[in-house]
Amino acid sequence: MHESWLAVLGDELEQPYMAELRSFLVSEVAAGRRFYPPADRVFNAFALTPFDEVRVVVIGQDPYHGPGQAMGLCFSVPPGVPAPPSLQNIHTELERDLGLARPSSGDLTPWAERGVLLLNAVLTVSPGRAASHAGKGWEHFTDRAIRELSEQRDGIVFLLWGRYAQQKGAVVDATRHHVLTSAHPSPLSASNGFFGCRHFSTANELLAADGREPVDWALP
């Protein structure tokens, strides 16, 4: 985790529920059960996007639960791993909205390094079991992160894709920040409002109107 986030969330890491969460993860490993992403990438979003450099926030639900997919950034997969359907649809909208070449990789690390916080509400998951670590405490931690951004920063663009993200982002002060909503990029809902939402270009227009540098959304 970047030191800027530790300054903001350090006390949250010491809360009893976080100690219980750590104990749960240690017990899973001790029992021979894995969790995703790897331990050194659980806080990857907070490591790659410093608190003071966040320009855009994307909120996801929990990590991918397939082998080798989760990397601590919502919707992102490591290089060489096929893009899951939701990420493929994100690529499609990116191409349609900005006319950018379709990425060859599903790795969204460049976005994270350019000020896009790719935050899952829950930061770990059991293999093959979606939402298996929901209700363990991560939601409190990520709620605090969103609340601190809302209260301490101004002019951030929040991209809330789907009902879950919109509920999670309800704490954002829309008088201080820009909140864009759409359907989730999942194949089950992308055609109901995600395709055509133009959130990438709109985010840049909003940032520019505030005198801030737009995001370079291009991916290799």
PDB file of C-alpha atoms in Angstrom:
ATOM      1  CA  MET A   1       0.000   0.000   0.000  1.00  0.00           C
ATOM      2  CA  HIS A   2       1.325   3.437  -0.925  1.00  0.00           C
ATOM      3  CA  GLU A   3       2.344   5.596   2.021  1.00  0.00           C
ATOM      4  CA  SER A   4      -0.274   8.198   1.084  1.00  0.00           C
ATOM      5  CA  TRP A   5      -3.008   5.609   1.658  1.00  0.00           C
ATOM      6  CA  LEU A   6      -1.390   4.433   4.895  1.00  0.00           C
ATOM      7  CA  ALA A   7      -1.610   8.007   6.183  1.00  0.00           C
ATOM      8  CA  VAL A   8      -5.347   7.989   5.446  1.00  0.00           C
ATOM      9  CA  LEU A   9      -6.291   4.395   6.286  1.00  0.00           C
ATOM     10  CA  GLY A  10      -3.627   3.302   8.765  1.00  0.00           C
ATOM     11  CA  ASP A  11      -5.990   3.451  11.719  1.00  0.00           C
ATOM     12  CA  GLU A  12      -8.572   1.393   9.814  1.00  0.00           C
ATOM     13  CA  LEU A  13      -6.016  -1.389   9.410  1.00  0.00           C
ATOM     14  CA  GLU A  14      -5.857  -1.621  13.204  1.00  0.00           C
ATOM     15  CA  GLN A  15      -9.581  -2.086  13.715  1.00  0.00           C
ATOM     16  CA  PRO A  16     -10.709  -5.382  15.311  1.00  0.00           C
ATOM     17  CA  TYR A  17     -12.559  -6.485  12.181  1.00  0.00           C
ATOM     18  CA  MET A  18      -9.322  -6.243  10.189  1.00  0.00           C
ATOM     19  CA  ALA A  19      -7.549  -8.434  12.737  1.00  0.00           C
ATOM     20  CA  GLU A  20     -10.366 -10.969  12.361  1.00  0.00           C
ATOM     21  CA  LEU A  21     -10.070 -10.763   8.586  1.00  0.00           C
ATOM     22  CA  ARG A  22      -6.327 -11.381   8.709  1.00  0.00           C
ATOM     23  CA  SER A  23      -6.903 -14.356  11.026  1.00  0.00           C
ATOM     24  CA  PHE A  24      -9.469 -15.754   8.607  1.00  0.00           C
ATOM     25  CA  LEU A  25      -7.042 -15.522   5.667  1.00  0.00           C
ATOM     26  CA  VAL A  26      -4.202 -17.072   7.693  1.00  0.00           C
ATOM     27  CA  SER A  27      -6.484 -19.936   8.731  1.00  0.00           C
ATOM     28  CA  GLU A  28      -7.475 -20.519   5.104  1.00  0.00           C
ATOM     29  CA  VAL A  29      -3.819 -20.880   4.112  1.00  0.00           C
ATOM     30  CA  ALA A  30      -3.073 -23.067   7.138  1.00  0.00           C
ATOM     31  CA  ALA A  31      -5.900 -25.384   6.115  1.00  0.00           C
ATOM     32  CA  GLY A  32      -4.449 -25.710   2.627  1.00  0.00           C
ATOM     33  CA  ARG A  33      -7.034 -23.450   1.016  1.00  0.00           C
ATOM     34  CA  ARG A  34      -5.887 -20.645  -1.264  1.00  0.00           C
ATOM     35  CA  PHE A  35      -7.381 -17.261  -1.910  1.00  0.00           C
ATOM     36  CA  TYR A  36      -7.091 -14.831  -4.800  1.00  0.00           C
ATOM     37  CA  PRO A  37      -5.324 -12.555  -5.584  1.00  0.00           C
ATOM     38  CA  PRO A  38      -1.901 -13.556  -4.221  1.00  0.00           C
ATOM     39  CA  ALA A  39      -1.211 -11.996  -0.822  1.00  0.00           C
ATOM     40  CA  ASP A  40       1.276  -9.502  -2.247  1.00  0.00           C
ATOM     41  CA  ARG A  41      -1.392  -8.122  -4.603  1.00  0.00           C
ATOM     42  CA  VAL A  42      -4.360  -7.828  -2.265  1.00  0.00           C
ATOM     43  CA  PHE A  43      -3.734  -4.079  -1.845  1.00  0.00           C
ATOM     44  CA  ASN A  44      -2.478  -3.560  -5.399  1.00  0.00           C
ATOM     45  CA  ALA A  45      -4.992  -0.801  -6.170  1.00  0.00           C
ATOM     46  CA  PHE A  46      -3.761   1.162  -3.164  1.00  0.00           C
ATOM     47  CA  ALA A  47      -0.124   0.565  -4.115  1.00  0.00           C
ATOM     48  CA  LEU A  48      -0.357   1.703  -7.741  1.00  0.00           C
ATOM     49  CA  THR A  49      -2.652   4.731  -7.357  1.00  0.00           C
ATOM     50  CA  PRO A  50      -1.594   7.132  -4.576  1.00  0.00           C
ATOM     51  CA  PHE A  51      -4.390   8.861  -2.665  1.00  0.00           C
ATOM     52  CA  ASP A  52      -3.443  12.344  -3.861  1.00  0.00           C
ATOM     53  CA  GLU A  53      -3.233  11.244  -7.511  1.00  0.00           C
ATOM     54  CA  VAL A  54      -6.671   9.628  -7.859  1.00  0.00           C
ATOM     55  CA  ARG A  55      -8.566  11.256 -10.731  1.00  0.00           C
ATOM     56  CA  VAL A  56     -11.072   8.522 -11.565  1.00  0.00           C
ATOM     57  CA  VAL A  57     -12.518   5.695  -9.464  1.00  0.00           C
ATOM     58  CA  VAL A  58     -13.975   2.477 -10.884  1.00  0.00           C
ATOM     59  CA  ILE A  59     -15.757   0.269  -8.346  1.00  0.00           C
ATOM     60  CA  GLY A  60     -16.028  -3.489  -8.784  1.00  0.00           C
ATOM     61  CA  GLN A  61     -17.525  -6.149  -6.538  1.00  0.00           C
ATOM     62  CA  ASP A  62     -14.902  -8.796  -5.776  1.00  0.00           C
ATOM     63  CA  PRO A  63     -11.855 -10.352  -7.492  1.00  0.00           C
ATOM     64  CA  TYR A  64     -12.035 -12.838 -10.332  1.00  0.00           C
ATOM     65  CA  HIS A  65     -12.136 -16.346  -8.870  1.00  0.00           C
ATOM     66  CA  GLY A  66     -10.446 -18.256 -11.703  1.00  0.00           C
ATOM     67  CA  PRO A  67      -6.810 -19.405 -11.533  1.00  0.00           C
ATOM     68  CA  GLY A  68      -4.322 -16.661 -12.344  1.00  0.00           C
ATOM     69  CA  GLN A  69      -6.953 -13.998 -13.046  1.00  0.00           C
ATOM     70  CA  ALA A  70      -7.095 -11.764  -9.964  1.00  0.00           C
ATOM     71  CA  MET A  71      -4.373  -9.147  -9.557  1.00  0.00           C
ATOM     72  CA  GLY A  72      -5.816  -6.659  -7.064  1.00  0.00           C
ATOM     73  CA  LEU A  73      -7.306  -4.293  -9.661  1.00  0.00           C
ATOM     74  CA  CYS A  74     -10.998  -4.545 -10.475  1.00  0.00           C
ATOM     75  CA  PHE A  75     -11.765  -5.940 -13.942  1.00  0.00           C
ATOM     76  CA  SER A  76      -8.027  -6.395 -14.696  1.00  0.00           C
ATOM     77  CA  VAL A  77      -6.144  -9.621 -15.419  1.00  0.00           C
ATOM     78  CA  PRO A  78      -2.375 -10.153 -15.729  1.00  0.00           C
ATOM     79  CA  PRO A  79      -0.676 -10.158 -19.139  1.00  0.00           C
ATOM     80  CA  GLY A  80      -1.231 -13.393 -21.003  1.00  0.00           C
ATOM     81  CA  VAL A  81      -4.506 -14.197 -19.245  1.00  0.00           C
ATOM     82  CA  PRO A  82      -7.567 -14.060 -21.550  1.00  0.00           C
ATOM     83  CA  ALA A  83      -9.865 -11.128 -20.825  1.00  0.00           C
ATOM     84  CA  PRO A  84     -13.080 -12.227 -19.065  1.00  0.00           C
ATOM     85  CA  PRO A  85     -16.384 -11.231 -20.708  1.00  0.00           C
ATOM     86  CA  SER A  86     -16.929  -8.031 -18.669  1.00  0.00           C
ATOM     87  CA  LEU A  87     -13.436  -6.820 -19.496  1.00  0.00           C
ATOM     88  CA  GLN A  88     -13.969  -7.636 -23.160  1.00  0.00           C
ATOM     89  CA  ASN A  89     -17.031  -5.401 -23.066  1.00  0.00           C
ATOM     90  CA  ILE A  90     -15.034  -2.632 -21.397  1.00  0.00           C
ATOM     91  CA  HIS A  91     -12.534  -2.919 -24.257  1.00  0.00           C
ATOM     92  CA  THR A  92     -15.407  -2.712 -26.739  1.00  0.00           C
ATOM     93  CA  GLU A  93     -16.813   0.464 -25.195  1.00  0.00           C
ATOM     94  CA  LEU A  94     -13.321   1.970 -24.992  1.00  0.00           C
ATOM     95  CA  GLU A  95     -12.845   1.303 -28.707  1.00  0.00           C
ATOM     96  CA  ARG A  96     -16.271   2.692 -29.632  1.00  0.00           C
ATOM     97  CA  ASP A  97     -16.012   5.741 -27.378  1.00  0.00           C
ATOM     98  CA  LEU A  98     -12.472   6.922 -28.092  1.00  0.00           C
ATOM     99  CA  GLY A  99     -11.575   5.105 -31.292  1.00  0.00           C
ATOM    100  CA  LEU A 100      -8.580   3.491 -29.609  1.00  0.00           C
ATOM    101  CA  ALA A 101      -7.106   0.258 -30.880  1.00  0.00           C
ATOM    102  CA  ARG A 102      -8.434  -2.769 -29.049  1.00  0.00           C
ATOM    103  CA  PRO A 103      -5.923  -3.726 -26.320  1.00  0.00           C
ATOM    104  CA  SER A 104      -3.867  -6.867 -26.761  1.00  0.00           C
ATOM    105  CA  SER A 105      -3.829  -7.463 -22.999  1.00  0.00           C
ATOM    106  CA  GLY A 106      -6.357  -7.396 -20.193  1.00  0.00           C
ATOM    107  CA  ASP A 107      -3.866  -5.760 -17.838  1.00  0.00           C
ATOM    108  CA  LEU A 108      -5.246  -2.401 -16.657  1.00  0.00           C
ATOM    109  CA  THR A 109      -2.123  -1.479 -14.679  1.00  0.00           C
ATOM    110  CA  PRO A 110      -1.441   1.523 -16.975  1.00  0.00           C
ATOM    111  CA  TRP A 111      -4.778   3.020 -15.918  1.00  0.00           C
ATOM    112  CA  ALA A 112      -3.923   2.529 -12.232  1.00  0.00           C
ATOM    113  CA  GLU A 113      -0.578   4.232 -12.760  1.00  0.00           C
ATOM    114  CA  ARG A 114      -2.334   7.189 -14.429  1.00  0.00           C
ATOM    115  CA  GLY A 115      -4.669   7.947 -11.543  1.00  0.00           C
ATOM    116  CA  VAL A 116      -7.530   5.503 -12.068  1.00  0.00           C
ATOM    117  CA  LEU A 117      -8.312   3.708  -8.797  1.00  0.00           C
ATOM    118  CA  LEU A 118      -9.563   0.233  -9.764  1.00  0.00           C
ATOM    119  CA  LEU A 119     -11.191  -0.721  -6.487  1.00  0.00           C
ATOM    120  CA  ASN A 120     -13.055  -3.895  -5.654  1.00  0.00           C
ATOM    121  CA  ALA A 121     -15.419  -3.682  -2.676  1.00  0.00           C
ATOM    122  CA  VAL A 122     -14.089  -7.046  -1.455  1.00  0.00           C
ATOM    123  CA  LEU A 123     -10.366  -7.621  -1.878  1.00  0.00           C
ATOM    124  CA  THR A 124     -10.096 -11.436  -1.678  1.00  0.00           C
ATOM    125  CA  VAL A 125     -12.047 -14.481  -2.860  1.00  0.00           C
ATOM    126  CA  SER A 126     -11.864 -18.273  -2.637  1.00  0.00           C
ATOM    127  CA  PRO A 127     -11.032 -20.162  -5.845  1.00  0.00           C
ATOM    128  CA  GLY A 128     -14.132 -20.872  -7.907  1.00  0.00           C
ATOM    129  CA  ARG A 129     -16.496 -19.228  -5.426  1.00  0.00           C
ATOM    130  CA  ALA A 130     -17.651 -15.740  -6.356  1.00  0.00           C
ATOM    131  CA  ALA A 131     -18.416 -13.439  -3.402  1.00  0.00           C
ATOM    132  CA  SER A 132     -17.124 -16.080  -0.972  1.00  0.00           C
ATOM    133  CA  HIS A 133     -15.321 -13.467   1.151  1.00  0.00           C
ATOM    134  CA  ALA A 134     -18.204 -11.008   1.158  1.00  0.00           C
ATOM    135  CA  GLY A 135     -19.250 -10.005   4.663  1.00  0.00           C
ATOM    136  CA  LYS A 136     -15.821 -10.754   6.153  1.00  0.00           C
ATOM    137  CA  GLY A 137     -14.949  -7.093   6.685  1.00  0.00           C
ATOM    138  CA  TRP A 138     -13.491  -5.859   3.426  1.00  0.00           C
ATOM    139  CA  GLU A 139     -16.601  -3.805   2.683  1.00  0.00           C
ATOM    140  CA  HIS A 140     -15.974  -1.668   5.783  1.00  0.00           C
ATOM    141  CA  PHE A 141     -12.404  -1.017   4.695  1.00  0.00           C
ATOM    142  CA  THR A 142     -13.273  -0.044   1.133  1.00  0.00           C
ATOM    143  CA  ASP A 143     -16.221   2.071   2.308  1.00  0.00           C
ATOM    144  CA  ARG A 144     -13.731   4.035   4.396  1.00  0.00           C
ATOM    145  CA  ALA A 145     -11.434   4.484   1.391  1.00  0.00           C
ATOM    146  CA  ILE A 146     -14.279   5.843  -0.746  1.00  0.00           C
ATOM    147  CA  ARG A 147     -15.478   8.099   2.059  1.00  0.00           C
ATOM    148  CA  GLU A 148     -11.993   9.565   2.558  1.00  0.00           C
ATOM    149  CA  LEU A 149     -11.695  10.313  -1.150  1.00  0.00           C
ATOM    150  CA  SER A 150     -15.120  11.952  -1.088  1.00  0.00           C
ATOM    151  CA  GLU A 151     -14.358  14.094   1.955  1.00  0.00           C
ATOM    152  CA  GLN A 152     -10.713  15.009   1.393  1.00  0.00           C
ATOM    153  CA  ARG A 153     -10.514  15.376  -2.367  1.00  0.00           C
ATOM    154  CA  ASP A 154     -12.481  17.318  -4.996  1.00  0.00           C
ATOM    155  CA  GLY A 155     -13.392  16.766  -8.631  1.00  0.00           C
ATOM    156  CA  ILE A 156     -12.853  13.000  -8.823  1.00  0.00           C
ATOM    157  CA  VAL A 157     -14.891  11.178 -11.477  1.00  0.00           C
ATOM    158  CA  PHE A 158     -16.597   8.068 -10.073  1.00  0.00           C
ATOM    159  CA  LEU A 159     -17.621   5.468 -12.656  1.00  0.00           C
ATOM    160  CA  LEU A 160     -20.346   3.334 -11.094  1.00  0.00           C
ATOM    161  CA  TRP A 161     -21.183   0.432 -13.372  1.00  0.00           C
ATOM    162  CA  GLY A 162     -24.135  -1.616 -12.172  1.00  0.00           C
ATOM    163  CA  ARG A 163     -26.385  -1.559  -9.117  1.00  0.00           C
ATOM    164  CA  TYR A 164     -23.776  -2.869  -6.689  1.00  0.00           C
ATOM    165  CA  ALA A 165     -21.261  -0.151  -7.562  1.00  0.00           C
ATOM    166  CA  GLN A 166     -23.979   2.491  -7.414  1.00  0.00           C
ATOM    167  CA  GLN A 167     -24.971   1.387  -3.917  1.00  0.00           C
ATOM    168  CA  LYS A 168     -21.327   1.307  -2.866  1.00  0.00           C
ATOM    169  CA  GLY A 169     -20.770   4.796  -4.243  1.00  0.00           C
ATOM    170  CA  ALA A 170     -23.813   6.278  -2.525  1.00  0.00           C
ATOM    171  CA  VAL A 171     -21.510   7.854   0.087  1.00  0.00           C
ATOM    172  CA  VAL A 172     -19.833  10.050  -2.543  1.00  0.00           C
ATOM    173  CA  ASP A 173     -20.631  13.752  -2.229  1.00  0.00           C
ATOM    174  CA  ALA A 174     -21.965  14.545  -5.703  1.00  0.00           C
ATOM    175  CA  THR A 175     -21.673  18.267  -5.014  1.00  0.00           C
ATOM    176  CA  ARG A 176     -17.885  17.900  -4.856  1.00  0.00           C
ATOM    177  CA  HIS A 177     -17.337  15.075  -7.330  1.00  0.00           C
ATOM    178  CA  HIS A 178     -18.641  13.799 -10.668  1.00  0.00           C
ATOM    179  CA  VAL A 179     -20.691  10.588 -10.517  1.00  0.00           C
ATOM    180  CA  LEU A 180     -21.392   8.693 -13.750  1.00  0.00           C
ATOM    181  CA  THR A 181     -23.636   5.629 -13.690  1.00  0.00           C
ATOM    182  CA  SER A 182     -24.493   2.924 -16.193  1.00  0.00           C
ATOM    183  CA  ALA A 183     -25.364  -0.735 -16.443  1.00  0.00           C
ATOM    184  CA  HIS A 184     -22.665  -3.259 -15.547  1.00  0.00           C
ATOM    185  CA  PRO A 185     -20.353  -4.367 -18.394  1.00  0.00           C
ATOM    186  CA  SER A 186     -21.353  -7.995 -17.825  1.00  0.00           C
ATOM    187  CA  PRO A 187     -22.752  -9.727 -20.933  1.00  0.00           C
ATOM    188  CA  LEU A 188     -26.045  -9.996 -19.020  1.00  0.00           C
ATOM    189  CA  SER A 189     -26.470  -6.224 -18.838  1.00  0.00           C
ATOM    190  CA  ALA A 190     -23.960  -4.423 -21.071  1.00  0.00           C
ATOM    191  CA  SER A 191     -26.536  -3.874 -23.819  1.00  0.00           C
ATOM    192  CA  ASN A 192     -28.875  -2.217 -21.315  1.00  0.00           C
ATOM    193  CA  GLY A 193     -26.815   0.935 -20.922  1.00  0.00           C
ATOM    194  CA  PHE A 194     -23.122   0.180 -20.607  1.00  0.00           C
ATOM    195  CA  PHE A 195     -22.534   0.132 -24.342  1.00  0.00           C
ATOM    196  CA  GLY A 196     -22.828   3.711 -25.481  1.00  0.00           C
ATOM    197  CA  CYS A 197     -22.360   5.262 -22.030  1.00  0.00           C
ATOM    198  CA  ARG A 198     -19.196   7.037 -23.259  1.00  0.00           C
ATOM    199  CA  HIS A 199     -17.832   7.215 -19.729  1.00  0.00           C
ATOM    200  CA  PHE A 200     -14.211   7.376 -20.846  1.00  0.00           C
ATOM    201  CA  SER A 201     -14.618  10.486 -22.976  1.00  0.00           C
ATOM    202  CA  THR A 202     -17.096  12.038 -20.527  1.00  0.00           C
ATOM    203  CA  ALA A 203     -14.673  11.564 -17.636  1.00  0.00           C
ATOM    204  CA  ASN A 204     -11.985  13.376 -19.594  1.00  0.00           C
ATOM    205  CA  GLU A 205     -14.362  16.195 -20.493  1.00  0.00           C
ATOM    206  CA  LEU A 206     -15.249  16.643 -16.828  1.00  0.00           C
ATOM    207  CA  LEU A 207     -11.609  16.605 -15.736  1.00  0.00           C
ATOM    208  CA  ALA A 208     -10.661  19.108 -18.412  1.00  0.00           C
ATOM    209  CA  ALA A 209     -13.543  21.393 -17.428  1.00  0.00           C
ATOM    210  CA  ASP A 210     -12.129  21.424 -13.905  1.00  0.00           C
ATOM    211  CA  GLY A 211      -8.690  22.330 -15.235  1.00  0.00           C
ATOM    212  CA  ARG A 212      -7.285  18.878 -14.553  1.00  0.00           C
ATOM    213  CA  GLU A 213      -5.326  16.611 -16.851  1.00  0.00           C
ATOM    214  CA  PRO A 214      -7.482  14.071 -18.707  1.00  0.00           C
ATOM    215  CA  VAL A 215      -6.691  10.367 -18.412  1.00  0.00           C
ATOM    216  CA  ASP A 216      -4.760   8.633 -21.169  1.00  0.00           C
ATOM    217  CA  TRP A 217      -7.050   5.610 -21.610  1.00  0.00           C
ATOM    218  CA  ALA A 218      -4.877   3.932 -24.246  1.00  0.00           C
ATOM    219  CA  LEU A 219      -3.757   0.404 -23.403  1.00  0.00           C
ATOM    220  CA  PRO A 220      -1.068  -1.719 -25.089  1.00  0.00           C
TER     221      PRO A 220
END
